Each structure stands twice: as structure tokens, then as C-alpha cells.
């Protein structure tokens, strides 16, 4: 079983890794794949504990590890076993990372597509290209309301997109889950605290994604989330457990 000291050494090593968010996430997936599933759960538990204590290297890499569990699961041979084993190991904060089920609120896919069609008459290909390339902030503001995830994915790459607009996208209600997941997958935007907060408090976000954001929140956000009855119950319970471990930041 990995010790907390080994987790510290790993955090220090990856903290110094050059490259962007995606590179760090893939490195985290490779590290998890090196361990057997029981040890991988222990490692994640140590990293959560270190991050909640406020140790900066752990807070930096924790986001990469929790994101890897979702975005790089194909690179982790036993990813689907981790939740069951974490429950057996009595590691609830690790088991919490694998929440399942539908979002607290849901927007019918047909209704969303109909709403898009009433506002946008261009082809999907045109909308995707426009979302990525437009220089007009008003056009971009309209395009980010599209429910099609491919359009949103391209809008997130637009260099003229601003954090306030992404926060509005992440907080939009009602919403389909797919555009919200695209925001979470965006290396450029998912590291922003305001974006994470908007996503996790959105009742239309699938809990499997929300559960990987909750450990990255600070104590103030966790306390608010724990008492927010509009979000998925599993996220409230997760926030309550993490609060007991102490703050991550202010």
C-alpha cells in the first residue's frame, strides 16, 4: 500500500511537470495504471487528504487525478472496479468520486433541439465553424447557448471567449448535460474556480462529473454545497464528508 510520504513524493514530482492540463491528466492516468486497484484507491485517498490540508503540490495535481478517472478511464485497466473496492476499503471520499445516475434536473433532448432550431437556421457545420472563429462577441454569446455539444466544444476554443461568458454557460438553466460536460473537459476553462463552481451548483450537471469537481472546492463552497437542496444529494453528502477533513484553501 502506498504511504502518505510516497503520495507526497509523487505530488512533488508531477507538480514540477511541464506542459498543460491535459499532459498532467494523462500523467496522472499513467501513475494510477501502475498500481493495483487497492493501492490506487489508497493513493487517491492520500492525495485528497493532503490537498484538504492545504498543501499546494497536492491541490495542484488532485484535479488531474480526479479528471483522469473520467476522461482517461480507458487508460486505467481497472477503473470500473475502483468504486466498489473503495467501499470495501472504507474509503468513502474515494468512493464518492464515482457517483452515478441522472442529474437532479433534466432537459428533454427533443425540447432542446427544437429550441435550437427555432433560433439557429444554419447547418451544424456552419455553426461549429462560426463558434470557433467568430470575432463578434454578440454572435459568440448566442452560439454558446446551443445545446449541441460539438458547437459548444468549438466555442470553448474561440480565443475571444471570456471567463464571465463561460461561467454563464456553466450556470445556464435549463441545460442539456452534454454542453456542461464539454466545459468540464475543456483544459482551458475547467481549472477556473468560478467555472468549477458554476458547474457543480448546476442541477443539470450529471453527478458523475460533479463528484470529480467537489474535492477541488474550497471550504466556503463546500459548506454552501452541503446545504443546497437543488443539487444532487450525492454531491451534498460528498461535500459534508470533505468538510470534516478540513479546508482546501479559503
PDB file of C-alpha atoms in Angstrom:
ATOM      1  CA  UNK A   1       0.000   0.000   0.000  1.00  0.00           C
ATOM      2  CA  UNK A   2       1.389   3.444  -0.852  1.00  0.00           C
ATOM      3  CA  UNK A   3       2.173   5.618   2.135  1.00  0.00           C
ATOM      4  CA  UNK A   4       1.346   9.274   2.535  1.00  0.00           C
ATOM      5  CA  UNK A   5       5.035  10.023   2.107  1.00  0.00           C
ATOM      6  CA  UNK A   6       5.015   8.258  -1.250  1.00  0.00           C
ATOM      7  CA  UNK A   7       1.966  10.296  -2.216  1.00  0.00           C
ATOM      8  CA  UNK A   8       3.865  13.441  -1.235  1.00  0.00           C
ATOM      9  CA  UNK A   9       6.814  12.477  -3.410  1.00  0.00           C
ATOM     10  CA  UNK A  10       4.529  11.777  -6.349  1.00  0.00           C
ATOM     11  CA  UNK A  11       2.772  15.123  -5.889  1.00  0.00           C
ATOM     12  CA  UNK A  12       6.099  16.937  -5.873  1.00  0.00           C
ATOM     13  CA  UNK A  13       7.270  15.138  -8.993  1.00  0.00           C
ATOM     14  CA  UNK A  14       4.113  15.788 -11.006  1.00  0.00           C
ATOM     15  CA  UNK A  15       3.809  19.321  -9.662  1.00  0.00           C
ATOM     16  CA  UNK A  16       7.060  20.100 -11.451  1.00  0.00           C
ATOM     17  CA  UNK A  17       5.942  18.520 -14.723  1.00  0.00           C
ATOM     18  CA  UNK A  18       5.997  20.950 -17.624  1.00  0.00           C
ATOM     19  CA  UNK A  19       3.077  21.159 -20.014  1.00  0.00           C
ATOM     20  CA  UNK A  20      -0.594  21.924 -19.787  1.00  0.00           C
ATOM     21  CA  UNK A  21      -3.582  20.428 -18.002  1.00  0.00           C
ATOM     22  CA  UNK A  22      -4.080  17.602 -20.491  1.00  0.00           C
ATOM     23  CA  UNK A  23      -0.451  16.447 -20.153  1.00  0.00           C
ATOM     24  CA  UNK A  24      -0.720  16.395 -16.371  1.00  0.00           C
ATOM     25  CA  UNK A  25      -4.020  14.490 -16.536  1.00  0.00           C
ATOM     26  CA  UNK A  26      -2.505  11.833 -18.799  1.00  0.00           C
ATOM     27  CA  UNK A  27       0.495  11.549 -16.482  1.00  0.00           C
ATOM     28  CA  UNK A  28      -1.888  11.016 -13.565  1.00  0.00           C
ATOM     29  CA  UNK A  29      -3.648   8.247 -15.504  1.00  0.00           C
ATOM     30  CA  UNK A  30      -0.311   6.523 -16.167  1.00  0.00           C
ATOM     31  CA  UNK A  31       0.548   6.676 -12.479  1.00  0.00           C
ATOM     32  CA  UNK A  32      -2.791   5.156 -11.483  1.00  0.00           C
ATOM     33  CA  UNK A  33      -2.362   2.398 -14.065  1.00  0.00           C
ATOM     34  CA  UNK A  34       0.933   1.411 -12.436  1.00  0.00           C
ATOM     35  CA  UNK A  35      -0.811   0.415  -9.202  1.00  0.00           C
ATOM     36  CA  UNK A  36      -3.223  -2.390  -8.459  1.00  0.00           C
ATOM     37  CA  UNK A  37      -6.727  -1.034  -7.768  1.00  0.00           C
ATOM     38  CA  UNK A  38      -6.498  -1.257  -3.972  1.00  0.00           C
ATOM     39  CA  UNK A  39      -3.256   0.715  -3.956  1.00  0.00           C
ATOM     40  CA  UNK A  40      -4.624   3.225  -6.466  1.00  0.00           C
ATOM     41  CA  UNK A  41      -7.512   3.968  -4.114  1.00  0.00           C
ATOM     42  CA  UNK A  42      -5.114   4.433  -1.208  1.00  0.00           C
ATOM     43  CA  UNK A  43      -3.035   6.822  -3.294  1.00  0.00           C
ATOM     44  CA  UNK A  44      -6.074   8.909  -4.250  1.00  0.00           C
ATOM     45  CA  UNK A  45      -7.189   8.996  -0.624  1.00  0.00           C
ATOM     46  CA  UNK A  46      -3.762  10.299   0.456  1.00  0.00           C
ATOM     47  CA  UNK A  47      -3.843  12.981  -2.231  1.00  0.00           C
ATOM     48  CA  UNK A  48      -7.296  14.138  -1.138  1.00  0.00           C
ATOM     49  CA  UNK A  49      -6.153  14.316   2.482  1.00  0.00           C
ATOM     50  CA  UNK A  50      -3.003  16.244   1.548  1.00  0.00           C
ATOM     51  CA  UNK A  51      -4.982  18.642  -0.612  1.00  0.00           C
ATOM     52  CA  UNK A  52      -7.565  19.268   2.096  1.00  0.00           C
ATOM     53  CA  UNK A  53      -4.710  20.118   4.460  1.00  0.00           C
ATOM     54  CA  UNK A  54      -3.799  22.956   2.131  1.00  0.00           C
ATOM     55  CA  UNK A  55      -0.523  21.537   0.796  1.00  0.00           C
ATOM     56  CA  UNK A  56      -0.140  23.258  -2.580  1.00  0.00           C
ATOM     57  CA  UNK A  57       1.526  20.481  -4.648  1.00  0.00           C
ATOM     58  CA  UNK A  58      -1.357  18.137  -3.788  1.00  0.00           C
ATOM     59  CA  UNK A  59      -4.015  20.749  -4.510  1.00  0.00           C
ATOM     60  CA  UNK A  60      -2.366  21.308  -7.883  1.00  0.00           C
ATOM     61  CA  UNK A  61      -2.319  17.689  -9.027  1.00  0.00           C
ATOM     62  CA  UNK A  62      -5.546  16.464  -7.392  1.00  0.00           C
ATOM     63  CA  UNK A  63      -7.581  17.947 -10.233  1.00  0.00           C
ATOM     64  CA  UNK A  64      -5.528  15.911 -12.715  1.00  0.00           C
ATOM     65  CA  UNK A  65      -6.134  12.663 -10.837  1.00  0.00           C
ATOM     66  CA  UNK A  66      -9.888  13.103 -10.429  1.00  0.00           C
ATOM     67  CA  UNK A  67     -10.219  14.220 -14.057  1.00  0.00           C
ATOM     68  CA  UNK A  68      -8.219  11.182 -15.190  1.00  0.00           C
ATOM     69  CA  UNK A  69     -10.790   8.900 -13.553  1.00  0.00           C
ATOM     70  CA  UNK A  70     -13.346  10.220 -16.011  1.00  0.00           C
ATOM     71  CA  UNK A  71     -11.507  11.399 -19.107  1.00  0.00           C
ATOM     72  CA  UNK A  72      -8.698   8.823 -19.157  1.00  0.00           C
ATOM     73  CA  UNK A  73     -10.570   5.815 -17.782  1.00  0.00           C
ATOM     74  CA  UNK A  74      -9.685   3.776 -20.867  1.00  0.00           C
ATOM     75  CA  UNK A  75      -6.010   4.046 -19.837  1.00  0.00           C
ATOM     76  CA  UNK A  76      -6.705   2.691 -16.338  1.00  0.00           C
ATOM     77  CA  UNK A  77      -7.385  -1.059 -16.694  1.00  0.00           C
ATOM     78  CA  UNK A  78      -9.426  -1.421 -13.503  1.00  0.00           C
ATOM     79  CA  UNK A  79     -11.207   1.973 -13.489  1.00  0.00           C
ATOM     80  CA  UNK A  80     -14.657   0.414 -13.193  1.00  0.00           C
ATOM     81  CA  UNK A  81     -13.630  -1.553 -10.086  1.00  0.00           C
ATOM     82  CA  UNK A  82     -12.417   1.396  -8.048  1.00  0.00           C
ATOM     83  CA  UNK A  83     -15.732   2.497  -6.553  1.00  0.00           C
ATOM     84  CA  UNK A  84     -16.687  -0.987  -5.353  1.00  0.00           C
ATOM     85  CA  UNK A  85     -13.253  -1.550  -3.881  1.00  0.00           C
ATOM     86  CA  UNK A  86     -13.175   1.884  -2.231  1.00  0.00           C
ATOM     87  CA  UNK A  87     -16.397   0.985  -0.433  1.00  0.00           C
ATOM     88  CA  UNK A  88     -14.887  -2.309   0.728  1.00  0.00           C
ATOM     89  CA  UNK A  89     -11.745  -0.452   1.859  1.00  0.00           C
ATOM     90  CA  UNK A  90     -13.855   2.062   3.829  1.00  0.00           C
ATOM     91  CA  UNK A  91     -12.540   4.972   1.787  1.00  0.00           C
ATOM     92  CA  UNK A  92     -15.746   6.999   1.370  1.00  0.00           C
ATOM     93  CA  UNK A  93     -14.107  10.117  -0.064  1.00  0.00           C
ATOM     94  CA  UNK A  94     -12.663   7.964  -2.856  1.00  0.00           C
ATOM     95  CA  UNK A  95     -15.924   6.085  -3.445  1.00  0.00           C
ATOM     96  CA  UNK A  96     -17.677   9.467  -3.697  1.00  0.00           C
ATOM     97  CA  UNK A  97     -15.696  10.239  -6.860  1.00  0.00           C
ATOM     98  CA  UNK A  98     -17.695   7.622  -8.762  1.00  0.00           C
ATOM     99  CA  UNK A  99     -21.237   8.927  -8.314  1.00  0.00           C
ATOM    100  CA  UNK A 100     -23.706   7.624 -10.863  1.00  0.00           C
ATOM    101  CA  UNK A 101     -27.201   8.276 -12.103  1.00  0.00           C
ATOM    102  CA  UNK A 102     -29.069  11.112 -13.812  1.00  0.00           C
ATOM    103  CA  UNK A 103     -28.703  14.775 -12.939  1.00  0.00           C
ATOM    104  CA  UNK A 104     -31.073  16.240 -10.352  1.00  0.00           C
ATOM    105  CA  UNK A 105     -32.909  18.034 -13.157  1.00  0.00           C
ATOM    106  CA  UNK A 106     -33.073  17.128 -16.830  1.00  0.00           C
ATOM    107  CA  UNK A 107     -33.981  18.890 -20.062  1.00  0.00           C
ATOM    108  CA  UNK A 108     -35.553  16.711 -22.727  1.00  0.00           C
ATOM    109  CA  UNK A 109     -33.228  16.283 -25.711  1.00  0.00           C
ATOM    110  CA  UNK A 110     -36.055  16.838 -28.184  1.00  0.00           C
ATOM    111  CA  UNK A 111     -37.109  20.058 -26.499  1.00  0.00           C
ATOM    112  CA  UNK A 112     -33.526  21.308 -26.512  1.00  0.00           C
ATOM    113  CA  UNK A 113     -33.091  20.510 -30.222  1.00  0.00           C
ATOM    114  CA  UNK A 114     -36.373  22.224 -31.048  1.00  0.00           C
ATOM    115  CA  UNK A 115     -35.322  25.335 -29.148  1.00  0.00           C
ATOM    116  CA  UNK A 116     -32.018  25.391 -31.052  1.00  0.00           C
ATOM    117  CA  UNK A 117     -33.784  25.053 -34.401  1.00  0.00           C
ATOM    118  CA  UNK A 118     -36.040  27.993 -33.640  1.00  0.00           C
ATOM    119  CA  UNK A 119     -33.045  30.269 -33.070  1.00  0.00           C
ATOM    120  CA  UNK A 120     -30.378  28.885 -35.429  1.00  0.00           C
ATOM    121  CA  UNK A 121     -31.235  28.100 -39.055  1.00  0.00           C
ATOM    122  CA  UNK A 122     -27.680  27.420 -40.310  1.00  0.00           C
ATOM    123  CA  UNK A 123     -26.244  23.937 -40.791  1.00  0.00           C
ATOM    124  CA  UNK A 124     -24.406  22.257 -37.940  1.00  0.00           C
ATOM    125  CA  UNK A 125     -21.131  22.549 -39.844  1.00  0.00           C
ATOM    126  CA  UNK A 126     -21.589  26.283 -40.238  1.00  0.00           C
ATOM    127  CA  UNK A 127     -22.442  26.740 -36.567  1.00  0.00           C
ATOM    128  CA  UNK A 128     -19.368  24.791 -35.483  1.00  0.00           C
ATOM    129  CA  UNK A 129     -17.071  26.846 -37.700  1.00  0.00           C
ATOM    130  CA  UNK A 130     -18.670  30.107 -36.640  1.00  0.00           C
ATOM    131  CA  UNK A 131     -18.438  29.192 -32.950  1.00  0.00           C
ATOM    132  CA  UNK A 132     -14.708  28.629 -33.271  1.00  0.00           C
ATOM    133  CA  UNK A 133     -13.826  31.571 -35.499  1.00  0.00           C
ATOM    134  CA  UNK A 134     -16.257  34.431 -34.956  1.00  0.00           C
ATOM    135  CA  UNK A 135     -14.812  37.718 -33.783  1.00  0.00           C
ATOM    136  CA  UNK A 136     -18.222  39.144 -32.917  1.00  0.00           C
ATOM    137  CA  UNK A 137     -18.889  38.881 -29.143  1.00  0.00           C
ATOM    138  CA  UNK A 138     -22.655  39.126 -29.681  1.00  0.00           C
ATOM    139  CA  UNK A 139     -22.637  36.207 -32.121  1.00  0.00           C
ATOM    140  CA  UNK A 140     -20.455  34.189 -29.745  1.00  0.00           C
ATOM    141  CA  UNK A 141     -22.819  34.947 -26.852  1.00  0.00           C
ATOM    142  CA  UNK A 142     -25.693  33.488 -28.894  1.00  0.00           C
ATOM    143  CA  UNK A 143     -23.780  30.450 -30.090  1.00  0.00           C
ATOM    144  CA  UNK A 144     -22.799  29.312 -26.605  1.00  0.00           C
ATOM    145  CA  UNK A 145     -26.499  28.794 -25.822  1.00  0.00           C
ATOM    146  CA  UNK A 146     -26.690  25.942 -28.367  1.00  0.00           C
ATOM    147  CA  UNK A 147     -27.361  22.531 -26.834  1.00  0.00           C
ATOM    148  CA  UNK A 148     -25.289  20.671 -29.424  1.00  0.00           C
ATOM    149  CA  UNK A 149     -22.017  19.698 -27.693  1.00  0.00           C
ATOM    150  CA  UNK A 150     -19.979  19.963 -30.915  1.00  0.00           C
ATOM    151  CA  UNK A 151     -20.884  23.642 -31.246  1.00  0.00           C
ATOM    152  CA  UNK A 152     -20.048  24.268 -27.593  1.00  0.00           C
ATOM    153  CA  UNK A 153     -16.755  22.380 -27.964  1.00  0.00           C
ATOM    154  CA  UNK A 154     -15.729  24.717 -30.774  1.00  0.00           C
ATOM    155  CA  UNK A 155     -16.881  27.824 -28.928  1.00  0.00           C
ATOM    156  CA  UNK A 156     -14.675  26.853 -25.995  1.00  0.00           C
ATOM    157  CA  UNK A 157     -11.685  27.022 -28.358  1.00  0.00           C
ATOM    158  CA  UNK A 158     -12.521  30.531 -29.559  1.00  0.00           C
ATOM    159  CA  UNK A 159      -9.731  32.863 -28.343  1.00  0.00           C
ATOM    160  CA  UNK A 160     -12.270  35.649 -27.798  1.00  0.00           C
ATOM    161  CA  UNK A 161     -14.292  33.665 -25.309  1.00  0.00           C
ATOM    162  CA  UNK A 162     -14.161  35.206 -21.830  1.00  0.00           C
ATOM    163  CA  UNK A 163     -14.399  33.680 -18.369  1.00  0.00           C
ATOM    164  CA  UNK A 164     -17.647  35.523 -17.493  1.00  0.00           C
ATOM    165  CA  UNK A 165     -19.287  34.057 -20.594  1.00  0.00           C
ATOM    166  CA  UNK A 166     -18.059  30.546 -19.766  1.00  0.00           C
ATOM    167  CA  UNK A 167     -19.422  30.941 -16.242  1.00  0.00           C
ATOM    168  CA  UNK A 168     -22.787  31.888 -17.750  1.00  0.00           C
ATOM    169  CA  UNK A 169     -22.612  28.801 -19.960  1.00  0.00           C
ATOM    170  CA  UNK A 170     -21.809  26.599 -16.968  1.00  0.00           C
ATOM    171  CA  UNK A 171     -24.623  28.061 -14.874  1.00  0.00           C
ATOM    172  CA  UNK A 172     -27.274  28.062 -17.624  1.00  0.00           C
ATOM    173  CA  UNK A 173     -30.599  26.515 -16.677  1.00  0.00           C
ATOM    174  CA  UNK A 174     -32.325  24.592 -18.082  1.00  0.00           C
ATOM    175  CA  UNK A 175     -29.485  22.836 -19.886  1.00  0.00           C
ATOM    176  CA  UNK A 176     -28.626  19.573 -21.516  1.00  0.00           C
ATOM    177  CA  UNK A 177     -25.815  17.655 -19.763  1.00  0.00           C
ATOM    178  CA  UNK A 178     -23.628  17.352 -22.863  1.00  0.00           C
ATOM    179  CA  UNK A 179     -22.617  21.055 -23.138  1.00  0.00           C
ATOM    180  CA  UNK A 180     -21.873  21.144 -19.401  1.00  0.00           C
ATOM    181  CA  UNK A 181     -19.631  18.088 -19.737  1.00  0.00           C
ATOM    182  CA  UNK A 182     -17.805  19.787 -22.611  1.00  0.00           C
ATOM    183  CA  UNK A 183     -16.975  22.703 -20.315  1.00  0.00           C
ATOM    184  CA  UNK A 184     -15.617  20.274 -17.710  1.00  0.00           C
ATOM    185  CA  UNK A 185     -13.477  18.597 -20.367  1.00  0.00           C
ATOM    186  CA  UNK A 186     -12.002  21.902 -21.522  1.00  0.00           C
ATOM    187  CA  UNK A 187      -8.384  22.152 -20.367  1.00  0.00           C
ATOM    188  CA  UNK A 188      -8.548  25.890 -20.886  1.00  0.00           C
ATOM    189  CA  UNK A 189     -11.556  26.562 -18.691  1.00  0.00           C
ATOM    190  CA  UNK A 190     -12.148  23.711 -16.243  1.00  0.00           C
ATOM    191  CA  UNK A 191      -9.306  24.832 -13.972  1.00  0.00           C
ATOM    192  CA  UNK A 192     -11.011  28.168 -13.273  1.00  0.00           C
ATOM    193  CA  UNK A 193     -12.598  28.292  -9.833  1.00  0.00           C
ATOM    194  CA  UNK A 194     -15.592  30.339 -10.986  1.00  0.00           C
ATOM    195  CA  UNK A 195     -16.287  27.850 -13.786  1.00  0.00           C
ATOM    196  CA  UNK A 196     -15.995  24.844 -11.481  1.00  0.00           C
ATOM    197  CA  UNK A 197     -18.330  26.477  -9.013  1.00  0.00           C
ATOM    198  CA  UNK A 198     -20.923  27.304 -11.669  1.00  0.00           C
ATOM    199  CA  UNK A 199     -20.849  23.725 -12.947  1.00  0.00           C
ATOM    200  CA  UNK A 200     -21.103  21.943  -9.620  1.00  0.00           C
ATOM    201  CA  UNK A 201     -24.013  24.092  -8.435  1.00  0.00           C
ATOM    202  CA  UNK A 202     -25.928  23.464 -11.668  1.00  0.00           C
ATOM    203  CA  UNK A 203     -28.620  20.816 -11.004  1.00  0.00           C
ATOM    204  CA  UNK A 204     -28.455  19.799 -14.684  1.00  0.00           C
ATOM    205  CA  UNK A 205     -24.842  18.583 -14.337  1.00  0.00           C
ATOM    206  CA  UNK A 206     -24.502  14.759 -14.193  1.00  0.00           C
ATOM    207  CA  UNK A 207     -23.315  13.671 -10.722  1.00  0.00           C
ATOM    208  CA  UNK A 208     -20.527  11.561 -12.248  1.00  0.00           C
ATOM    209  CA  UNK A 209     -18.911  14.856 -13.308  1.00  0.00           C
ATOM    210  CA  UNK A 210     -19.935  16.896 -10.289  1.00  0.00           C
ATOM    211  CA  UNK A 211     -18.380  14.343  -7.946  1.00  0.00           C
ATOM    212  CA  UNK A 212     -14.985  14.952  -9.541  1.00  0.00           C
ATOM    213  CA  UNK A 213     -15.273  18.713  -9.045  1.00  0.00           C
ATOM    214  CA  UNK A 214     -16.389  18.685  -5.402  1.00  0.00           C
ATOM    215  CA  UNK A 215     -12.962  17.735  -3.918  1.00  0.00           C
ATOM    216  CA  UNK A 216     -11.441  20.755  -5.670  1.00  0.00           C
ATOM    217  CA  UNK A 217     -13.710  23.286  -3.955  1.00  0.00           C
ATOM    218  CA  UNK A 218     -12.717  25.415  -1.003  1.00  0.00           C
ATOM    219  CA  UNK A 219     -14.354  25.202   2.417  1.00  0.00           C
ATOM    220  CA  UNK A 220     -16.747  28.090   1.745  1.00  0.00           C
ATOM    221  CA  UNK A 221     -18.039  26.427  -1.423  1.00  0.00           C
ATOM    222  CA  UNK A 222     -18.329  23.038   0.285  1.00  0.00           C
ATOM    223  CA  UNK A 223     -20.379  24.467   3.125  1.00  0.00           C
ATOM    224  CA  UNK A 224     -22.737  26.111   0.645  1.00  0.00           C
ATOM    225  CA  UNK A 225     -22.973  22.965  -1.478  1.00  0.00           C
ATOM    226  CA  UNK A 226     -23.691  20.772   1.552  1.00  0.00           C
ATOM    227  CA  UNK A 227     -26.809  22.806   2.317  1.00  0.00           C
ATOM    228  CA  UNK A 228     -28.027  23.365  -1.259  1.00  0.00           C
ATOM    229  CA  UNK A 229     -31.105  21.201  -1.809  1.00  0.00           C
ATOM    230  CA  UNK A 230     -31.189  21.951  -5.548  1.00  0.00           C
ATOM    231  CA  UNK A 231     -28.067  19.881  -6.293  1.00  0.00           C
ATOM    232  CA  UNK A 232     -27.803  16.102  -6.439  1.00  0.00           C
ATOM    233  CA  UNK A 233     -27.970  14.511  -2.941  1.00  0.00           C
ATOM    234  CA  UNK A 234     -24.742  12.591  -3.535  1.00  0.00           C
ATOM    235  CA  UNK A 235     -22.862  15.855  -4.042  1.00  0.00           C
ATOM    236  CA  UNK A 236     -24.250  17.286  -0.808  1.00  0.00           C
ATOM    237  CA  UNK A 237     -23.136  14.169   1.074  1.00  0.00           C
ATOM    238  CA  UNK A 238     -19.708  14.316  -0.563  1.00  0.00           C
ATOM    239  CA  UNK A 239     -19.290  17.964   0.417  1.00  0.00           C
ATOM    240  CA  UNK A 240     -20.243  17.166   4.008  1.00  0.00           C
ATOM    241  CA  UNK A 241     -17.626  14.414   4.244  1.00  0.00           C
ATOM    242  CA  UNK A 242     -14.891  16.599   2.784  1.00  0.00           C
ATOM    243  CA  UNK A 243     -15.694  19.449   5.146  1.00  0.00           C
ATOM    244  CA  UNK A 244     -14.851  17.128   8.005  1.00  0.00           C
ATOM    245  CA  UNK A 245     -11.315  16.764   6.612  1.00  0.00           C
ATOM    246  CA  UNK A 246     -10.598  20.472   6.802  1.00  0.00           C
ATOM    247  CA  UNK A 247     -10.343  23.257   4.235  1.00  0.00           C
ATOM    248  CA  UNK A 248      -8.774  23.337   0.818  1.00  0.00           C
ATOM    249  CA  UNK A 249      -7.867  26.982   0.574  1.00  0.00           C
ATOM    250  CA  UNK A 250     -10.057  29.771   1.920  1.00  0.00           C
TER     251      UNK A 250
END
